[in-house]
PDB file of C-alpha atoms and ligand atoms in Angstrom:
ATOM      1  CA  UNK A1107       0.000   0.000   0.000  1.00 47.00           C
ATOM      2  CA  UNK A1108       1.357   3.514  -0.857  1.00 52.00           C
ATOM      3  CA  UNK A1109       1.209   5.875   1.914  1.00 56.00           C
ATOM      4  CA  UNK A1110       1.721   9.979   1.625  1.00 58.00           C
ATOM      5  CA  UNK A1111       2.737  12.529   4.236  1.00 55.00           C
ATOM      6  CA  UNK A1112       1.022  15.779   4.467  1.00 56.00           C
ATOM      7  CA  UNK A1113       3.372  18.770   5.735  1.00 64.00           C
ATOM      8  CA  UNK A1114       1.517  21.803   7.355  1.00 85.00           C
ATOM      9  CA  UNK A1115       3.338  25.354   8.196  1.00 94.00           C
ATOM     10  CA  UNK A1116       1.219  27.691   9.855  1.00 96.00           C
ATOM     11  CA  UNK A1117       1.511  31.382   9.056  1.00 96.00           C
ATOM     12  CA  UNK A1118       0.746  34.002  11.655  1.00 97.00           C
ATOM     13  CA  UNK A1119       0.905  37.520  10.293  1.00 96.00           C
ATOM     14  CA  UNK A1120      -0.400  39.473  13.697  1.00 95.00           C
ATOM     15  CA  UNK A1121       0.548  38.510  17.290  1.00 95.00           C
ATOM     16  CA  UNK A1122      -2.748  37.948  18.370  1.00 94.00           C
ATOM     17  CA  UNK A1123      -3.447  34.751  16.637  1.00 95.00           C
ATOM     18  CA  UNK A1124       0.157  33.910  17.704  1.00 97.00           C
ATOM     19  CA  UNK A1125      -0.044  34.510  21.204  1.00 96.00           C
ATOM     20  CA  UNK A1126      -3.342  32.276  21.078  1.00 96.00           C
ATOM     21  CA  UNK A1127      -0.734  29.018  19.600  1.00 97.00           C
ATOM     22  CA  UNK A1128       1.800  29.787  21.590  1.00 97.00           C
ATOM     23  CA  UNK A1129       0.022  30.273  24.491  1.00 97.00           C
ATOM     24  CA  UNK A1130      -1.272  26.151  24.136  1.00 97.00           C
ATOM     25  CA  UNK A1131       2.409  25.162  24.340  1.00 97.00           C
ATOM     26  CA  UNK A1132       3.430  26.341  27.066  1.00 94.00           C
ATOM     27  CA  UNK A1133       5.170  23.460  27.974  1.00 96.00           C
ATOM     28  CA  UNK A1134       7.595  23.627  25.122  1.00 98.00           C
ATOM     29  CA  UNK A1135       7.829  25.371  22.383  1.00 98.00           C
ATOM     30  CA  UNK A1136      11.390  26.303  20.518  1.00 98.00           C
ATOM     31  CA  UNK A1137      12.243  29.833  18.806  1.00 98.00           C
ATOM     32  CA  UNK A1138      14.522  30.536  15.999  1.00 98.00           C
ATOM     33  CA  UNK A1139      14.602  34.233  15.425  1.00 98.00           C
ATOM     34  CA  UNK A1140      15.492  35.123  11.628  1.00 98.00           C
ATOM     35  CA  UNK A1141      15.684  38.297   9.163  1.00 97.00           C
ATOM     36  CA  UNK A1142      14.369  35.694   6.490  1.00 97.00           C
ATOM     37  CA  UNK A1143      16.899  35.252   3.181  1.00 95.00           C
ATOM     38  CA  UNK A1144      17.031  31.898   4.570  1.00 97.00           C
ATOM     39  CA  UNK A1145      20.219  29.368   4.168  1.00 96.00           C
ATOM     40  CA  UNK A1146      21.517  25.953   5.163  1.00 96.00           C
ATOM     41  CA  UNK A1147      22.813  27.707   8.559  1.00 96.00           C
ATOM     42  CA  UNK A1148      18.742  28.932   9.681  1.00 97.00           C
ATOM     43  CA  UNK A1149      18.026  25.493   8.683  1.00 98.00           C
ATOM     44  CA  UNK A1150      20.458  23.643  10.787  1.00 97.00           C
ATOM     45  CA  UNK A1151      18.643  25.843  13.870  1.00 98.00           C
ATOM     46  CA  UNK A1152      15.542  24.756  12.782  1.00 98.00           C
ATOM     47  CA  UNK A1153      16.823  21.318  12.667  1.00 98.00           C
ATOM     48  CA  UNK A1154      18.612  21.243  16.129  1.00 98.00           C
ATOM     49  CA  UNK A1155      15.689  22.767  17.647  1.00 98.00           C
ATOM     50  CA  UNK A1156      13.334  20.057  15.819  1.00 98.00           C
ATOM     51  CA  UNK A1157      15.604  17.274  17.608  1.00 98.00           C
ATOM     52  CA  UNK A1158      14.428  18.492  21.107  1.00 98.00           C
ATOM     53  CA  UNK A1159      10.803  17.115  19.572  1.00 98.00           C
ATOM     54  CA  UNK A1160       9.146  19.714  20.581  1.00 98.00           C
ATOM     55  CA  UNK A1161       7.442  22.237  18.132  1.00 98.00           C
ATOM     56  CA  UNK A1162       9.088  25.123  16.025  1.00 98.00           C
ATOM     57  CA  UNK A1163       8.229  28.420  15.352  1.00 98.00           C
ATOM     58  CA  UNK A1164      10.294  30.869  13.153  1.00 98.00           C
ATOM     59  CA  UNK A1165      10.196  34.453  12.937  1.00 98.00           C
ATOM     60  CA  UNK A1166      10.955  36.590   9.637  1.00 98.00           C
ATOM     61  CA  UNK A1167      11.422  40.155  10.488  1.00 98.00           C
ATOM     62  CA  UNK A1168      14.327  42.308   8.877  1.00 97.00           C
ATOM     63  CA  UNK A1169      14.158  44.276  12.200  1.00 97.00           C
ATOM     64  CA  UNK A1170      15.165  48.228  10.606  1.00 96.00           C
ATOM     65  CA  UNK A1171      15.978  49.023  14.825  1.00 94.00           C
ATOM     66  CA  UNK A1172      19.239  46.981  14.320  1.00 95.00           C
ATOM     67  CA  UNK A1173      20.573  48.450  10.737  1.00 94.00           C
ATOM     68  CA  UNK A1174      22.768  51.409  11.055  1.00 89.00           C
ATOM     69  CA  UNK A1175      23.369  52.141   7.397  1.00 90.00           C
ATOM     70  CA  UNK A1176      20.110  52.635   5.709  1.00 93.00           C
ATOM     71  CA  UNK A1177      21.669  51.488   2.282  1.00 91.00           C
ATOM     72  CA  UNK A1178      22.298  48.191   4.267  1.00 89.00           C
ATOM     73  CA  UNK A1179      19.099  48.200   5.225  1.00 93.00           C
ATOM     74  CA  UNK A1180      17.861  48.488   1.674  1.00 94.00           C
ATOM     75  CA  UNK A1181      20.377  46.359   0.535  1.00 90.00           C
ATOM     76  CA  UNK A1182      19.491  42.923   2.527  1.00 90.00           C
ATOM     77  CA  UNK A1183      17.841  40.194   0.677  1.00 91.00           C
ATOM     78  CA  UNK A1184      14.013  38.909   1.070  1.00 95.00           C
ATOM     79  CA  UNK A1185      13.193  36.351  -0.319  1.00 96.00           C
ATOM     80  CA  UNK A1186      10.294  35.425   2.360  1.00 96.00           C
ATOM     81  CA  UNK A1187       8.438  33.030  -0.284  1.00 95.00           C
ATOM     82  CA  UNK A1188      11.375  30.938  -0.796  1.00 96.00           C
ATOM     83  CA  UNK A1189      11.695  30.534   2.691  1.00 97.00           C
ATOM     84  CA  UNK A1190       8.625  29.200   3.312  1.00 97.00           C
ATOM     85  CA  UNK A1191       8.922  27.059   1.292  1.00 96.00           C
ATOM     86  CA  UNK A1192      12.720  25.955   2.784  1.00 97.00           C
ATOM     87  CA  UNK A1193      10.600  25.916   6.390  1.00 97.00           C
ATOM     88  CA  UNK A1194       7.476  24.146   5.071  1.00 96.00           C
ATOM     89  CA  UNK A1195      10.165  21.042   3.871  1.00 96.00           C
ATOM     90  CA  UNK A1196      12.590  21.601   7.168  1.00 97.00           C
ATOM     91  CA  UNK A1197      10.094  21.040   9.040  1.00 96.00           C
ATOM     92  CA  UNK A1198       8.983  23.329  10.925  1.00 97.00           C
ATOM     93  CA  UNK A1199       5.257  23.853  12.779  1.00 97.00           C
ATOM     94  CA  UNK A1200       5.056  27.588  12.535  1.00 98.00           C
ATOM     95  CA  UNK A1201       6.012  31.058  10.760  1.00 98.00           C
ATOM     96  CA  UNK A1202       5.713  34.293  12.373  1.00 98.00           C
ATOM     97  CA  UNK A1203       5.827  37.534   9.595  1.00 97.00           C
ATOM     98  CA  UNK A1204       4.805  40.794  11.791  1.00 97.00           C
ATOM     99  CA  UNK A1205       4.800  43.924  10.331  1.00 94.00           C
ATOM    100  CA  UNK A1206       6.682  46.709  12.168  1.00 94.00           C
ATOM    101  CA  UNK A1207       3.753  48.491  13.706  1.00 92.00           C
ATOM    102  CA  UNK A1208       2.982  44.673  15.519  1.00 90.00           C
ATOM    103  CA  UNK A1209       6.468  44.591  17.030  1.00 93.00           C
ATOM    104  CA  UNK A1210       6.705  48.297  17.601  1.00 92.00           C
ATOM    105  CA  UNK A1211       3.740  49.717  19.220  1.00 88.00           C
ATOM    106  CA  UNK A1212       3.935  53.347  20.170  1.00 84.00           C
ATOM    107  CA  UNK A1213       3.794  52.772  23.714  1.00 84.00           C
ATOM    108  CA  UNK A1214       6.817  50.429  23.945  1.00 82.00           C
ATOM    109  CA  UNK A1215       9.991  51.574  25.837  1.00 83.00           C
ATOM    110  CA  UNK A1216      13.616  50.625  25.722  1.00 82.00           C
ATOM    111  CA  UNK A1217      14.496  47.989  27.307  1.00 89.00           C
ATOM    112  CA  UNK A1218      17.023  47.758  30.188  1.00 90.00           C
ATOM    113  CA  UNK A1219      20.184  45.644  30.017  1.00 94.00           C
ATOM    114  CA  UNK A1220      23.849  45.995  31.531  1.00 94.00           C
ATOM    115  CA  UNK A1221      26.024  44.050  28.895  1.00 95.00           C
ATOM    116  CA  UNK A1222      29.396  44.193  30.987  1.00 94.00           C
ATOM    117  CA  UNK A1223      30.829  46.004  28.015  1.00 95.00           C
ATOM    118  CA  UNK A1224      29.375  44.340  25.296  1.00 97.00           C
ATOM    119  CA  UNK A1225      27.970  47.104  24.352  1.00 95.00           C
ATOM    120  CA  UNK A1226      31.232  49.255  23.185  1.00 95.00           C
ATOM    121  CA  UNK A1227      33.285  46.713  21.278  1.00 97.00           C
ATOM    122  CA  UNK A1228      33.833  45.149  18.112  1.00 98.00           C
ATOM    123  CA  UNK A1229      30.127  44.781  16.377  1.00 97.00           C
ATOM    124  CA  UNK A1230      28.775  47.504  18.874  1.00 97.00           C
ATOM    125  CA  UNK A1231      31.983  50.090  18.309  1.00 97.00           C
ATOM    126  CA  UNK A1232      31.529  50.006  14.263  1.00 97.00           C
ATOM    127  CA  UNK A1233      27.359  49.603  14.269  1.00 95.00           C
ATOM    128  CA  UNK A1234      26.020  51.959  16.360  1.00 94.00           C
ATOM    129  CA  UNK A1235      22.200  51.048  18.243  1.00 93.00           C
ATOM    130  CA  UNK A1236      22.643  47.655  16.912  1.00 95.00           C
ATOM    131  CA  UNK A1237      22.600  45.619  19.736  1.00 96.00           C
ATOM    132  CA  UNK A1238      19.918  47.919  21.363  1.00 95.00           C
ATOM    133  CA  UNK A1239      17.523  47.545  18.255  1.00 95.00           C
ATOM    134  CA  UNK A1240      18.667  43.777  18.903  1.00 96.00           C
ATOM    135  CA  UNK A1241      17.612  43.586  22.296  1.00 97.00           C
ATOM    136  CA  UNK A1242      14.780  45.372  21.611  1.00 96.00           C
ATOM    137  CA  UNK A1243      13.507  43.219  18.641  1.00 97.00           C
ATOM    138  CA  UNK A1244      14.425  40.038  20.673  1.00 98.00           C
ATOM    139  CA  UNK A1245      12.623  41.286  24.154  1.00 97.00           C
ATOM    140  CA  UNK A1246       9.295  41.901  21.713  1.00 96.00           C
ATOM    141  CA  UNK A1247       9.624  38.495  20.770  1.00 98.00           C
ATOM    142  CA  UNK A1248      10.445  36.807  23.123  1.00 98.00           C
ATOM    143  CA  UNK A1249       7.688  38.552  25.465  1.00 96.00           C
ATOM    144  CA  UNK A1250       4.736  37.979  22.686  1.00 96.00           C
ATOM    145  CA  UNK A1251       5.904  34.190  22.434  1.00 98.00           C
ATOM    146  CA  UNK A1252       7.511  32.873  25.827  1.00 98.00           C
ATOM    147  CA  UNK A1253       9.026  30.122  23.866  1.00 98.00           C
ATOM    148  CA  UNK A1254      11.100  27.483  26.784  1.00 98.00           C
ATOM    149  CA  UNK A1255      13.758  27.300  24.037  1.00 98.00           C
ATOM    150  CA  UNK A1256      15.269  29.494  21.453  1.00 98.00           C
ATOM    151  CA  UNK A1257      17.952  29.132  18.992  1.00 98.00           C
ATOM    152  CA  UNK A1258      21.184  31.492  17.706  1.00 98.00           C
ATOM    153  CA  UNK A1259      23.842  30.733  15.352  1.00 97.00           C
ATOM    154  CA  UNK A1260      27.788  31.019  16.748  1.00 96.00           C
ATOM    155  CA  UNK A1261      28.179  32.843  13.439  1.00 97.00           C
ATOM    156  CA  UNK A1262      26.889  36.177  15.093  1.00 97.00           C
ATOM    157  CA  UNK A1263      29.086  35.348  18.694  1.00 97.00           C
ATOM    158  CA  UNK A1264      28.291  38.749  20.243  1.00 98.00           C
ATOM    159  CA  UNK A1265      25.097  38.561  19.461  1.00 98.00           C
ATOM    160  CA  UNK A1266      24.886  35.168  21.168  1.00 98.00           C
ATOM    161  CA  UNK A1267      26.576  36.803  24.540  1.00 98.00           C
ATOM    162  CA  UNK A1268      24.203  39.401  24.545  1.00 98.00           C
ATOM    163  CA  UNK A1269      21.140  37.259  23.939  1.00 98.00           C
ATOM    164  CA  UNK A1270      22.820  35.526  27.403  1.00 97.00           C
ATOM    165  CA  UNK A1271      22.282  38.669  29.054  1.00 97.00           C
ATOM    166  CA  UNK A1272      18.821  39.597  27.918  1.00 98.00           C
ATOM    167  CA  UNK A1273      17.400  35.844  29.085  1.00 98.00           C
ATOM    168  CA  UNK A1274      19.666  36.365  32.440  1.00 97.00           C
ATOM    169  CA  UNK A1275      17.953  39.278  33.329  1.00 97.00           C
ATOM    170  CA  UNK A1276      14.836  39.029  31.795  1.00 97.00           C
ATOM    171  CA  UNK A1277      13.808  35.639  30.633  1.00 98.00           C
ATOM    172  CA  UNK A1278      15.152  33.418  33.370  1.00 98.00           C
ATOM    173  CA  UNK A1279      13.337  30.111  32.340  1.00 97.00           C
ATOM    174  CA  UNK A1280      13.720  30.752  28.640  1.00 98.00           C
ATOM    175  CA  UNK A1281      17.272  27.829  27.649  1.00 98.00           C
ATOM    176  CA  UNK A1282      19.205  29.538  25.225  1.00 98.00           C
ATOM    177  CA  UNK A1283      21.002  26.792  22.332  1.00 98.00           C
ATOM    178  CA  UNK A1284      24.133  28.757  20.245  1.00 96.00           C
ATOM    179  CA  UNK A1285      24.495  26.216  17.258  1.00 96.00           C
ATOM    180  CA  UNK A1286      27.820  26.133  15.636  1.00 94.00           C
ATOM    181  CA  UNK A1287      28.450  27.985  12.420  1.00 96.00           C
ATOM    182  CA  UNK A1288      27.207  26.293   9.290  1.00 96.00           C
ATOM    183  CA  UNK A1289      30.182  26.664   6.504  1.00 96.00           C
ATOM    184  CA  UNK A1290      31.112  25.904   2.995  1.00 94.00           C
ATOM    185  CA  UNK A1291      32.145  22.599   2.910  1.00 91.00           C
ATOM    186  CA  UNK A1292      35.086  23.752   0.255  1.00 89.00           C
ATOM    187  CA  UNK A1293      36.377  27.272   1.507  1.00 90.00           C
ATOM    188  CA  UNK A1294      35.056  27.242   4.818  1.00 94.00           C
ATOM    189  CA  UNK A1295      33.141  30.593   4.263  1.00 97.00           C
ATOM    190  CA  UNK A1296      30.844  31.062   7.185  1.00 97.00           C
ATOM    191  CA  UNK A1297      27.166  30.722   5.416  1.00 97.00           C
ATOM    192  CA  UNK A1298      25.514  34.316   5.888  1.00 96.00           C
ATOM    193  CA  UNK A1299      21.992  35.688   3.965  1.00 93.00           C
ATOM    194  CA  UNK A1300      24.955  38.208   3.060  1.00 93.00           C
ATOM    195  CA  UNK A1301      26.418  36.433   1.008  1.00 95.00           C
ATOM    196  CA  UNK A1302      24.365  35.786  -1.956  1.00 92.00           C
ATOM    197  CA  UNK A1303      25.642  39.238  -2.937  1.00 93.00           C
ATOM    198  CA  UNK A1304      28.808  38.290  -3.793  1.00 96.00           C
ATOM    199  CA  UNK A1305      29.925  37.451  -7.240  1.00 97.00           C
ATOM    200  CA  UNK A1306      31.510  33.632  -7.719  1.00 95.00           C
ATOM    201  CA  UNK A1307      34.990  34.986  -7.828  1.00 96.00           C
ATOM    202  CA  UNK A1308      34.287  37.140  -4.580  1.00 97.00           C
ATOM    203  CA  UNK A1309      32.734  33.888  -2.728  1.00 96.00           C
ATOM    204  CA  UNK A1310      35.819  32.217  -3.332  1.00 95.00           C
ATOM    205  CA  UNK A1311      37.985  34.924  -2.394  1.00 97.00           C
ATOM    206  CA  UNK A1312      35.803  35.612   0.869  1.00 98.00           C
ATOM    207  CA  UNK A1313      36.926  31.364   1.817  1.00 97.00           C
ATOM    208  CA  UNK A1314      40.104  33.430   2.994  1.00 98.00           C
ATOM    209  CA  UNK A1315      38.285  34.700   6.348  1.00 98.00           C
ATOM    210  CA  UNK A1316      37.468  31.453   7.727  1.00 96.00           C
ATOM    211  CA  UNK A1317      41.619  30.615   7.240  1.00 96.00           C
ATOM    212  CA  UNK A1318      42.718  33.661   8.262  1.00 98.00           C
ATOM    213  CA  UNK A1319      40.863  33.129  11.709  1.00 97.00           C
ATOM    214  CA  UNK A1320      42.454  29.666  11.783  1.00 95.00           C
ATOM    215  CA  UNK A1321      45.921  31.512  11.782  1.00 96.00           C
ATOM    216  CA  UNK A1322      45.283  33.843  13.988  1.00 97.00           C
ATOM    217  CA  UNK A1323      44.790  31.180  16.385  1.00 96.00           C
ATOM    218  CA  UNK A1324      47.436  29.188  15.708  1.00 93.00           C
ATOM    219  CA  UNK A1325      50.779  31.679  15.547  1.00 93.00           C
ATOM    220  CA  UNK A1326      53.618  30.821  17.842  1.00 94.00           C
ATOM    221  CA  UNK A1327      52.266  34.210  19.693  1.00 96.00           C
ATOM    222  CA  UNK A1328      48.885  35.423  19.188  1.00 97.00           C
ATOM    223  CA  UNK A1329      50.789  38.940  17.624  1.00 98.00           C
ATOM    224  CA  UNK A1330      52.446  36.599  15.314  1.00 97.00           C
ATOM    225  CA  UNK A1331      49.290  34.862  14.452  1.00 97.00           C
ATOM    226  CA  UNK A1332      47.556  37.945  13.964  1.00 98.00           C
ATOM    227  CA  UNK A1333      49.850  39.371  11.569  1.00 98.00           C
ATOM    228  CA  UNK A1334      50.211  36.770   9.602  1.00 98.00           C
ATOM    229  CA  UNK A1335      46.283  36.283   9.691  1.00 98.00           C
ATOM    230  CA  UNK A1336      46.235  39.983   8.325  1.00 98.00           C
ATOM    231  CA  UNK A1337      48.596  39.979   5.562  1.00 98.00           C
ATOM    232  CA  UNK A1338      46.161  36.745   4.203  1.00 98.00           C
ATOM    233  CA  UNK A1339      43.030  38.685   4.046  1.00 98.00           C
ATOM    234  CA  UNK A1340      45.128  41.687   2.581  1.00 97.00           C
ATOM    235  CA  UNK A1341      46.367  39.723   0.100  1.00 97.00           C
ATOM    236  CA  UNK A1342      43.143  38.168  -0.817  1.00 96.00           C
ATOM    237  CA  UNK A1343      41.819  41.716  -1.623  1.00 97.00           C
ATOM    238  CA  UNK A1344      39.550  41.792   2.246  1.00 98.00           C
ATOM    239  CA  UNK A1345      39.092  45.176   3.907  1.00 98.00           C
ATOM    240  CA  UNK A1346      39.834  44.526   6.972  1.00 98.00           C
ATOM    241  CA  UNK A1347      37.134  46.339  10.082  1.00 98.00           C
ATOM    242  CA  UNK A1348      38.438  44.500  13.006  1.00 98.00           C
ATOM    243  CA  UNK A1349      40.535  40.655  13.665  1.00 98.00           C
ATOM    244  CA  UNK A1350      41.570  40.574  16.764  1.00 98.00           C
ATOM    245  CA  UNK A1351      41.844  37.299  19.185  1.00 98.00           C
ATOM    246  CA  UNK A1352      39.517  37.819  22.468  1.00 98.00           C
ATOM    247  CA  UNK A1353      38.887  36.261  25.855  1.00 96.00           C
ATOM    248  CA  UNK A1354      35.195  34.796  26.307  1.00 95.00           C
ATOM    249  CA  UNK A1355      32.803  35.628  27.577  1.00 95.00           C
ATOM    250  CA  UNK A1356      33.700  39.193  28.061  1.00 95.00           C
ATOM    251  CA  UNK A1357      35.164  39.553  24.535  1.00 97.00           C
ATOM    252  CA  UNK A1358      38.844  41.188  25.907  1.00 96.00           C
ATOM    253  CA  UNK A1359      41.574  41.058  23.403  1.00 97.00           C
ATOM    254  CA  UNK A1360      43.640  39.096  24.452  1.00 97.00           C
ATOM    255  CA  UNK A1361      47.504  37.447  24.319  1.00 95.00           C
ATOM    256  CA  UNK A1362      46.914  33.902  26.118  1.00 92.00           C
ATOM    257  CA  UNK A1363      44.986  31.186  24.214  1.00 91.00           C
ATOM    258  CA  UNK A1364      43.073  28.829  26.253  1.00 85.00           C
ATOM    259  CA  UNK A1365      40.212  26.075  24.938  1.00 81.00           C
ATOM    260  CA  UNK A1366      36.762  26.946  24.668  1.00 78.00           C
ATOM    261  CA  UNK A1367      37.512  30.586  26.037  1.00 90.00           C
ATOM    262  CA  UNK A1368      39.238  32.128  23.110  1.00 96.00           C
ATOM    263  CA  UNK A1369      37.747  33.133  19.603  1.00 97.00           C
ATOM    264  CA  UNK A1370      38.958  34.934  16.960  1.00 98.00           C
ATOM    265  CA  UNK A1371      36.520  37.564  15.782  1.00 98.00           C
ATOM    266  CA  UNK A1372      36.654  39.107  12.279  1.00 98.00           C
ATOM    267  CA  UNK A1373      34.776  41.900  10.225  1.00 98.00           C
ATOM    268  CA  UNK A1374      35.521  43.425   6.992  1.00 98.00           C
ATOM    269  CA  UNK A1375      34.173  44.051   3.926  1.00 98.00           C
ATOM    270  CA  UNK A1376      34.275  42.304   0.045  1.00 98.00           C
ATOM    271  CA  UNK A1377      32.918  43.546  -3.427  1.00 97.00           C
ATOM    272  CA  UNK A1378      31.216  46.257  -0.670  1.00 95.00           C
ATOM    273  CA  UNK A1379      29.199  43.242   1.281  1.00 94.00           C
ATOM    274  CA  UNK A1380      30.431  43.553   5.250  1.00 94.00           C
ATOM    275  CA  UNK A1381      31.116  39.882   6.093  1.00 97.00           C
ATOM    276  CA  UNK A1382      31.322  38.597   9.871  1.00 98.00           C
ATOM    277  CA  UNK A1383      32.968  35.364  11.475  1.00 98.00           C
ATOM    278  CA  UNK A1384      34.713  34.348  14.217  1.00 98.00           C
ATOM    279  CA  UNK A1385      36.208  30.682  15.141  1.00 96.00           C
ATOM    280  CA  UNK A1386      36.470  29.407  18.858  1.00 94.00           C
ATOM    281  CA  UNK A1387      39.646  27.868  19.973  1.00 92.00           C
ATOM    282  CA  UNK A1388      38.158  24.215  20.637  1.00 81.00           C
ATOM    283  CA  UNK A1389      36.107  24.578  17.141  1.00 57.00           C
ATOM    284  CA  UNK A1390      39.194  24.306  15.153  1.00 53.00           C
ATOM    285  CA  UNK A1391      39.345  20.362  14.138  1.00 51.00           C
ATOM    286  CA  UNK A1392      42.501  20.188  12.713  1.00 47.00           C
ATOM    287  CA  UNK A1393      45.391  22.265  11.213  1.00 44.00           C
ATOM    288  CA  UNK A1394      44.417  23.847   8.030  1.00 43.00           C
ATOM    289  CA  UNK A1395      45.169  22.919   4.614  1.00 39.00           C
ATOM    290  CA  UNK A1396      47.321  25.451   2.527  1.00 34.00           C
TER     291      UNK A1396
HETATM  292  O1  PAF B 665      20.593  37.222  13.845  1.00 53.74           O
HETATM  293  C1  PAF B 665      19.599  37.751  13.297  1.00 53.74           C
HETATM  294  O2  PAF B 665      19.163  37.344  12.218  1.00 53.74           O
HETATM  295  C2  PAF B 665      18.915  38.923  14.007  1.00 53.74           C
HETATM  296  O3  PAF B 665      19.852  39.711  14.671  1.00 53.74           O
HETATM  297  C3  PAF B 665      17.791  38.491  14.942  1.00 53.74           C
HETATM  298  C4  PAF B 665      18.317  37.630  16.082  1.00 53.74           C
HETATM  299  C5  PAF B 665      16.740  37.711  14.168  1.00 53.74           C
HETATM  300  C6  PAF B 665      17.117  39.711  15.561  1.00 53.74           C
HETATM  301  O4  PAF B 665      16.552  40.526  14.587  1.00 53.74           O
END
């Protein structure tokens, strides 16, 4: 006897409805906050929060509070019928696309939150209000939803310290799960919704970041491994914003490398397209190939 499987993705456009489903699963429910333009990295969230068996929702909001650059703002993709499409065959139960006006009502305030310096370095120093539109987004999510579970990609590692903070201090219960970058399997580029704006020559090129952090990591000092993790991104024609190596969780630079509490954290641009990736000490599997 043939058999067939039905697949169902529910789509709520206002957080009433929403509040209404989420409100029956109280008892689990998992998050995965996206900016849509979907790729094999959302979907890896999507699958590691469908292994916990309980249900998944997804947001798709390309939240302007968190852009500091207009033109960037402009600039990233949607593509939100394509991705629910990649959600409907991932698997997942549920889709939430607000409008602005749902997640922003006039008569919400900022939202409090020490980040133990966070808040000046690295993504925070060169994008002004980011993590605060961030925070804010995430707060207005996660306040509308109470999800037991949400999901972050290592990709954005700032991003997931700060998320720490916000759920410390504001969502105690909520279990936060930072999923391990999804990457090229050739170059190693860091998979980003960014990067569908590069040409082929400039994805190729753009493999050199993912390297470079490996070196930086792996110098006889960490200066040494820094400069040498500099002149490779130079020479592969990548603007260099920041590289530095850092202590975790407080994100210090710093000179001592120690497992699981070291990353090397890079941003810089390509063909105009501001790329982002770090590497963790204990994430590095094995020496790389030159
Ligand atoms: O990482 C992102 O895509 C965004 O910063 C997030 C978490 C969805 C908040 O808008």
């Amino acid at each position: 006897m043939q058999g067939f499987w039905t697949l169902y993705l529910i789509v709520f456009y206002h957080s009433n409805t929403l509040e209404t489903w989420a409100g029956d699963r109280r008892e689990g429910l998992c998050f995965v906050p996206t900016m849509g333009a979907l790729h094999a990295g959302h979907l890896l969230l999507v699958e590691k929060a469908k292994a916990t068996g309980m249900p998944v929702l997804v947001s798709i909001f390309v939240n302007p509070a968190q852009f500091n650059n207009p033109e960037d703002l402009a600039k990233y993709p949607r593509t939100t019928e394509a991705d629910l499409m990649l959600l409907h065959n991932a698997g997942a139960d549920a889709v939430f696309l607000p409008q602005a006006e749902e997640l922003y009502p006039t008569w919400l305030n900022g939202i409090d939150l020490e980040l133990g310096g966070l808040e000046r370095v690295f993504e925070a120093s060169f994008r002004p209000g980011h993590f605060e539109g961030v925070v804010k987004v995430l707060h207005r999510l996660f306040s509308l939803i109470q999800p037991t579970d949400v999901f972050f990609g290592q990709k954005d590692l700032q991003q997931c310290l700060v998320v720490e903070k916000l759920i410390a201090a504001h969502f105690p219960k909520i279990k936060q799960h930072n999923i391990h970058t999804a990457r090229d399997r050739m170059s190693g580029l860091a998979l980003s919704s960014r990067n569908r704006r590069l040409s082929e020559e400039g994805l190729k090129r753009a493999g050199a970041i993912n390297w470079a952090l490996q070196l930086a990591l792996q110098g006889t000092t960490v200066a040494a491994g820094l400069a040498e993790a500099l002149q490779y991104l130079e020479k592969n024609g990548i603007e260099v914003e920041y590289l530095d190596v850092v202590s975790l969780p407080d994100m210090l630079p710093t000179t001592e490398i120690k497992d699981g509490k070291t990353a090397a954290v890079f941003a810089g641009y390509l063909e105009g397209v501001r790329l982002i990736d770090n590497r963790i000490y204990e994430d590095i599997p094995e020496l790389p190939l030159f």
